[in-house]
Short mmCIF file of C-alpha atoms in Angstrom, two decimals:
data_model
loop_
_atom_site.label_atom_id
_atom_site.label_comp_id
_atom_site.label_asym_id
_atom_site.label_seq_id
_atom_site.Cartn_x
_atom_site.Cartn_y
_atom_site.Cartn_z
CA MET A 188 -3.66 15.64 -13.92
CA ASP A 189 -3.24 12.35 -16.58
CA VAL A 190 -6.51 11.03 -17.75
CA LEU A 191 -5.73 7.55 -15.98
CA ALA A 192 -3.96 9.15 -13.09
CA SER A 193 -6.97 10.36 -12.10
CA SER A 194 -9.14 7.53 -12.95
CA TRP A 195 -6.94 5.80 -10.41
CA LEU A 196 -7.39 8.73 -7.49
CA VAL A 197 -10.90 7.95 -7.62
CA LEU A 198 -11.20 4.24 -7.09
CA VAL A 199 -8.69 5.21 -3.80
CA LEU A 200 -10.93 7.14 -2.51
CA ILE A 201 -13.54 4.33 -2.99
CA LEU A 202 -11.30 1.45 -1.65
CA ASN A 203 -9.19 3.79 1.01
CA PRO A 204 -11.93 6.76 1.80
CA THR A 205 -9.29 8.17 4.79
CA LYS A 206 -6.89 9.51 1.72
CA SER A 207 -7.96 13.32 1.49
CA ILE A 208 -9.12 14.66 -2.27
CA LEU A 209 -6.67 17.59 -0.78
CA ALA A 210 -3.14 15.81 -0.37
CA GLN A 211 -3.80 14.48 -3.51
CA THR A 212 -0.61 15.90 -6.04
CA VAL A 213 -0.26 15.26 -9.95
CA ALA A 214 2.45 13.13 -8.76
CA ASP A 215 0.87 11.52 -6.02
CA VAL A 216 -0.19 8.40 -7.89
CA GLN A 217 2.35 5.81 -6.83
CA LEU A 218 3.45 2.47 -7.90
CA ALA A 219 4.54 -0.52 -5.24
CA VAL A 220 6.82 -3.67 -5.11
CA LEU A 221 5.72 -6.67 -3.49
CA GLN A 222 7.26 -7.70 -0.49
CA TYR A 223 6.29 -11.32 0.50
CA ARG A 224 7.25 -14.16 2.75
CA GLY A 225 9.19 -18.14 1.93
CA GLY A 226 12.42 -16.83 1.63
CA GLY A 227 12.23 -15.49 -2.10
CA ASP A 228 14.19 -12.55 -2.67
CA TRP A 229 11.00 -9.91 -3.38
CA TYR A 230 13.88 -7.23 -3.15
CA SER A 231 15.37 -8.21 -6.04
CA ASN A 232 15.91 -5.52 -9.35
CA PRO A 233 15.50 -2.61 -6.80
CA THR A 234 16.35 -0.01 -9.80
CA ALA A 235 13.52 -1.48 -12.00
CA VAL A 236 10.28 -0.02 -11.26
CA PRO A 237 11.71 3.27 -10.46
CA ASN A 238 13.52 3.31 -13.87
CA LEU A 239 10.13 2.11 -16.07
CA VAL A 240 8.61 5.21 -13.43
CA ARG A 241 10.61 7.22 -15.11
CA TYR A 242 9.59 6.29 -19.04
CA CYS A 243 6.26 6.51 -18.50
CA ASN A 244 6.68 9.66 -16.64
CA GLU A 245 8.79 11.08 -19.51
CA GLU A 246 7.69 9.18 -22.69
CA MET A 247 3.66 8.86 -21.80
CA ALA A 248 3.73 11.96 -19.36
CA MET A 249 2.03 9.69 -16.81
CA HIS A 250 2.58 12.05 -13.90
CA LEU A 251 3.41 8.92 -11.37
CA SER A 252 5.33 9.30 -8.21
CA GLN A 253 9.06 8.75 -8.48
CA GLU A 254 9.56 7.47 -5.28
CA VAL A 255 8.27 3.26 -5.27
CA PRO A 256 7.94 1.50 -1.78
CA TYR A 257 7.33 -1.98 -0.89
CA VAL A 258 3.80 -3.08 0.55
CA ASP A 259 3.48 -6.01 2.23
CA VAL A 260 0.89 -8.51 1.04
CA GLY A 261 -0.99 -8.88 4.00
CA SER A 262 -0.94 -4.42 4.51
CA PRO A 263 -4.25 -2.73 3.87
CA ASP A 264 -1.60 -0.46 2.32
CA LEU A 265 -2.21 -2.62 -0.37
CA PHE A 266 -5.29 -0.85 -1.78
CA ASN A 267 -3.26 2.46 -2.33
CA TYR A 268 -1.15 0.77 -5.36
CA PRO A 269 -2.97 0.99 -8.81
CA TRP A 270 -0.18 -1.70 -10.31
CA ILE A 271 1.96 -3.38 -7.54
CA HIS A 272 5.13 -5.93 -9.15
CA MET A 273 5.88 -9.33 -7.75
CA THR A 274 9.58 -10.79 -8.78
CA GLY A 275 12.38 -12.84 -6.99
CA HIS A 276 14.47 -16.23 -7.76
CA GLY A 277 12.56 -18.71 -5.22
CA ASN A 278 9.61 -19.77 -2.89
CA VAL A 279 6.97 -18.04 -1.94
CA VAL A 280 4.16 -18.32 0.55
CA PHE A 281 1.12 -16.36 1.38
CA SER A 282 -1.06 -16.87 4.10
CA SER A 283 -4.98 -17.53 3.96
CA ARG A 284 -5.49 -13.94 4.84
CA GLU A 285 -2.73 -12.55 3.31
CA ALA A 286 -4.77 -14.37 -0.09
CA ASP A 287 -7.67 -13.09 1.09
CA GLN A 288 -6.68 -9.43 0.81
CA LEU A 289 -4.81 -9.49 -2.66
CA ARG A 290 -7.65 -11.14 -4.14
CA ALA A 291 -9.65 -8.13 -2.48
CA TYR A 292 -7.55 -5.96 -4.06
CA LEU A 293 -7.21 -7.98 -7.06
CA GLN A 294 -11.49 -7.97 -7.42
CA SER A 295 -11.69 -4.32 -6.77
CA GLY A 296 -9.67 -2.85 -9.23
CA GLY A 297 -5.64 -3.50 -8.52
CA PHE A 298 -3.30 -4.97 -11.22
CA LEU A 299 -0.58 -7.24 -9.94
CA HIS A 300 2.17 -7.83 -12.32
CA ILE A 301 4.15 -10.85 -11.91
CA SER A 302 8.00 -11.22 -13.02
CA ASP A 303 10.00 -14.22 -12.79
CA ASN A 304 13.59 -13.83 -12.00
CA TYR A 305 14.04 -17.43 -12.84
CA GLY A 306 13.26 -20.33 -10.46
CA MET A 307 10.08 -18.74 -9.07
CA ASP A 308 7.45 -20.56 -11.92
CA PRO A 309 6.50 -23.49 -9.51
CA TYR A 310 6.40 -21.30 -5.84
CA VAL A 311 4.20 -18.64 -7.54
CA ARG A 312 1.46 -20.96 -9.44
CA THR A 313 1.09 -22.55 -6.10
CA ALA A 314 0.39 -19.17 -4.16
CA MET A 315 -1.25 -18.00 -6.31
CA ALA A 316 -3.51 -20.42 -6.50
CA LYS A 317 -4.30 -19.71 -3.14
CA VAL A 318 -5.64 -16.58 -4.23
CA PHE A 319 -8.07 -17.73 -7.02
CA PRO A 320 -8.64 -21.64 -6.02
CA ASN A 321 -10.71 -21.82 -9.31
CA GLN A 322 -9.30 -20.78 -11.85
CA ASP A 323 -6.28 -22.03 -13.83
CA TRP A 324 -3.85 -19.88 -15.54
CA VAL A 325 -4.11 -18.31 -19.32
CA GLU A 326 -1.96 -17.32 -21.67
CA VAL A 327 -2.59 -14.27 -22.68
CA PRO A 328 -3.53 -13.75 -26.61
CA PHE A 329 -1.23 -12.02 -28.64
CA ASP A 330 -4.48 -9.61 -29.77
CA HIS A 331 -5.09 -8.95 -26.19
CA PRO A 332 -5.30 -4.74 -25.08
CA VAL A 333 -2.70 -5.13 -23.06
CA TYR A 334 -0.45 -6.01 -25.96
CA HIS A 335 -1.66 -2.60 -27.76
CA GLN A 336 -1.68 -0.15 -25.69
CA GLN A 337 0.78 2.55 -26.39
CA TYR A 338 2.87 0.56 -27.79
CA GLU A 339 2.54 -2.39 -30.20
CA PHE A 340 3.76 -6.02 -29.56
CA ALA A 341 1.82 -8.14 -32.35
CA ASP A 342 3.85 -11.19 -31.24
CA GLY A 343 3.20 -11.15 -27.54
CA LEU A 344 6.01 -10.35 -24.85
CA PRO A 345 9.63 -9.45 -26.12
CA LYS A 346 12.01 -11.81 -25.50
CA ILE A 347 14.51 -9.76 -22.74
CA HIS A 348 16.75 -12.75 -20.76
CA GLU A 349 17.27 -16.56 -22.06
CA HIS A 350 16.69 -19.17 -19.39
CA ASP A 351 15.60 -22.00 -20.89
CA ASP A 352 15.60 -21.22 -24.42
CA LEU A 353 12.07 -21.36 -24.23
CA PRO A 354 10.08 -18.20 -26.31
CA ALA A 355 8.62 -15.77 -23.63
CA ARG A 356 4.91 -16.23 -22.91
CA GLY A 357 2.35 -13.88 -20.52
CA TYR A 358 -0.06 -15.63 -18.62
CA GLY A 359 -3.45 -13.94 -16.74
CA LEU A 360 -5.41 -14.39 -14.46
CA PHE A 361 -9.08 -12.47 -14.91
CA VAL A 362 -11.63 -10.56 -12.84
CA ASN A 363 -14.94 -10.28 -14.65
CA GLY A 364 -13.00 -10.50 -18.24
CA ARG A 365 -10.80 -7.92 -16.58
CA LEU A 366 -7.40 -8.75 -16.73
CA VAL A 367 -5.96 -8.58 -12.70
CA CYS A 368 -3.03 -10.44 -13.25
CA PHE A 369 0.26 -10.45 -15.84
CA TYR A 370 2.90 -12.95 -15.20
CA ASP A 371 5.77 -13.06 -17.64
CA GLN A 372 7.46 -16.24 -17.91
CA GLU A 373 10.69 -16.71 -19.73
CA CYS A 374 10.82 -13.42 -20.54
CA ASP A 375 12.35 -11.03 -17.13
CA LEU A 376 10.64 -8.18 -18.22
CA GLY A 377 11.84 -6.65 -14.83
CA ASP A 378 15.85 -7.46 -15.69
CA GLY A 379 15.19 -5.30 -18.92
CA TRP A 380 14.35 -2.31 -16.33
CA GLU A 381 16.76 -2.26 -14.13
CA ASP A 382 20.02 0.16 -14.45
CA TYR A 383 22.62 -0.51 -17.82
CA GLN A 384 25.42 -1.63 -15.62
CA VAL A 385 23.38 -4.11 -14.05
CA HIS A 386 22.74 -6.75 -16.90
CA ARG A 387 24.15 -4.80 -19.82
CA ASP A 388 21.55 -5.59 -22.50
CA PRO A 389 21.57 -3.97 -25.76
CA GLU A 390 19.75 -0.66 -26.07
CA ASP A 391 17.10 -2.14 -28.08
CA VAL A 392 16.65 -5.15 -25.83
CA ARG A 393 15.80 -2.88 -22.88
CA GLU A 394 13.69 -0.48 -24.35
CA ALA A 395 11.44 -3.60 -25.65
CA ALA A 396 11.06 -4.14 -22.05
CA LEU A 397 9.97 -1.09 -21.09
CA ARG A 398 7.91 -0.40 -24.00
CA MET A 399 6.06 -3.41 -22.70
CA GLY A 400 5.87 -2.35 -19.00
CA ALA A 401 4.81 0.99 -20.23
CA ASN A 402 1.63 -1.30 -21.17
CA LEU A 403 1.30 -3.09 -18.49
CA ILE A 404 0.96 0.21 -16.82
CA ARG A 405 -1.22 1.96 -19.18
CA TYR A 406 -3.97 -1.05 -18.86
CA ALA A 407 -3.45 -1.33 -15.34
CA MET A 408 -4.12 2.36 -15.10
CA GLY A 409 -7.62 2.44 -17.14
CA GLY A 410 -6.31 2.33 -20.49
CA ALA A 411 -7.60 0.51 -23.58
CA ASP A 412 -10.09 -2.29 -22.02
CA GLY A 413 -7.90 -1.75 -18.78
CA LEU A 414 -10.09 -0.83 -15.91
#
């Protein structure tokens, strides 16, 4: 089994001891997409994460499950996934209980990637302020390990889609020095992972998006300076 996948399985068993070690296979490590309330389209970009999983398996031999479920922010199943993707164009609402659970997930070793599909920025910032009320978003410096895993991004995030003619920016929330939530704004990584016919992005743009996504997953699963 991939070393990174193995490290997450150990953590899952600590957080959720009902999972039997005998049931684990090399394809048992799953990623997920976050379902939330508020009216925003949490279900957008349905081909994005499955395509990213396929890329990681083919290019980095990561042995991830091709099945990518939706997981509700209030569900205890949150703790089954080392990396959760969140996207949308609009409103995001977390109840106090949901915010507490998401905080516990991130403090326990989980990782949340938020990709602004254009329009969710003010809402996701308000929602995440309930999760970490005493912490502000920090722009992740270009020398952070998340930009230097399998693939090098010396200048930070690649620009995938144009929205407001602004540069792509990557923001982070940290727990004890560990990046636990990465938020791409004015970038739209998730769009770059979608099937070609959805946006018809050039191949080099799609490749850049997939490579950056692969870095995020590798970091979350214990890559250099990850877990």
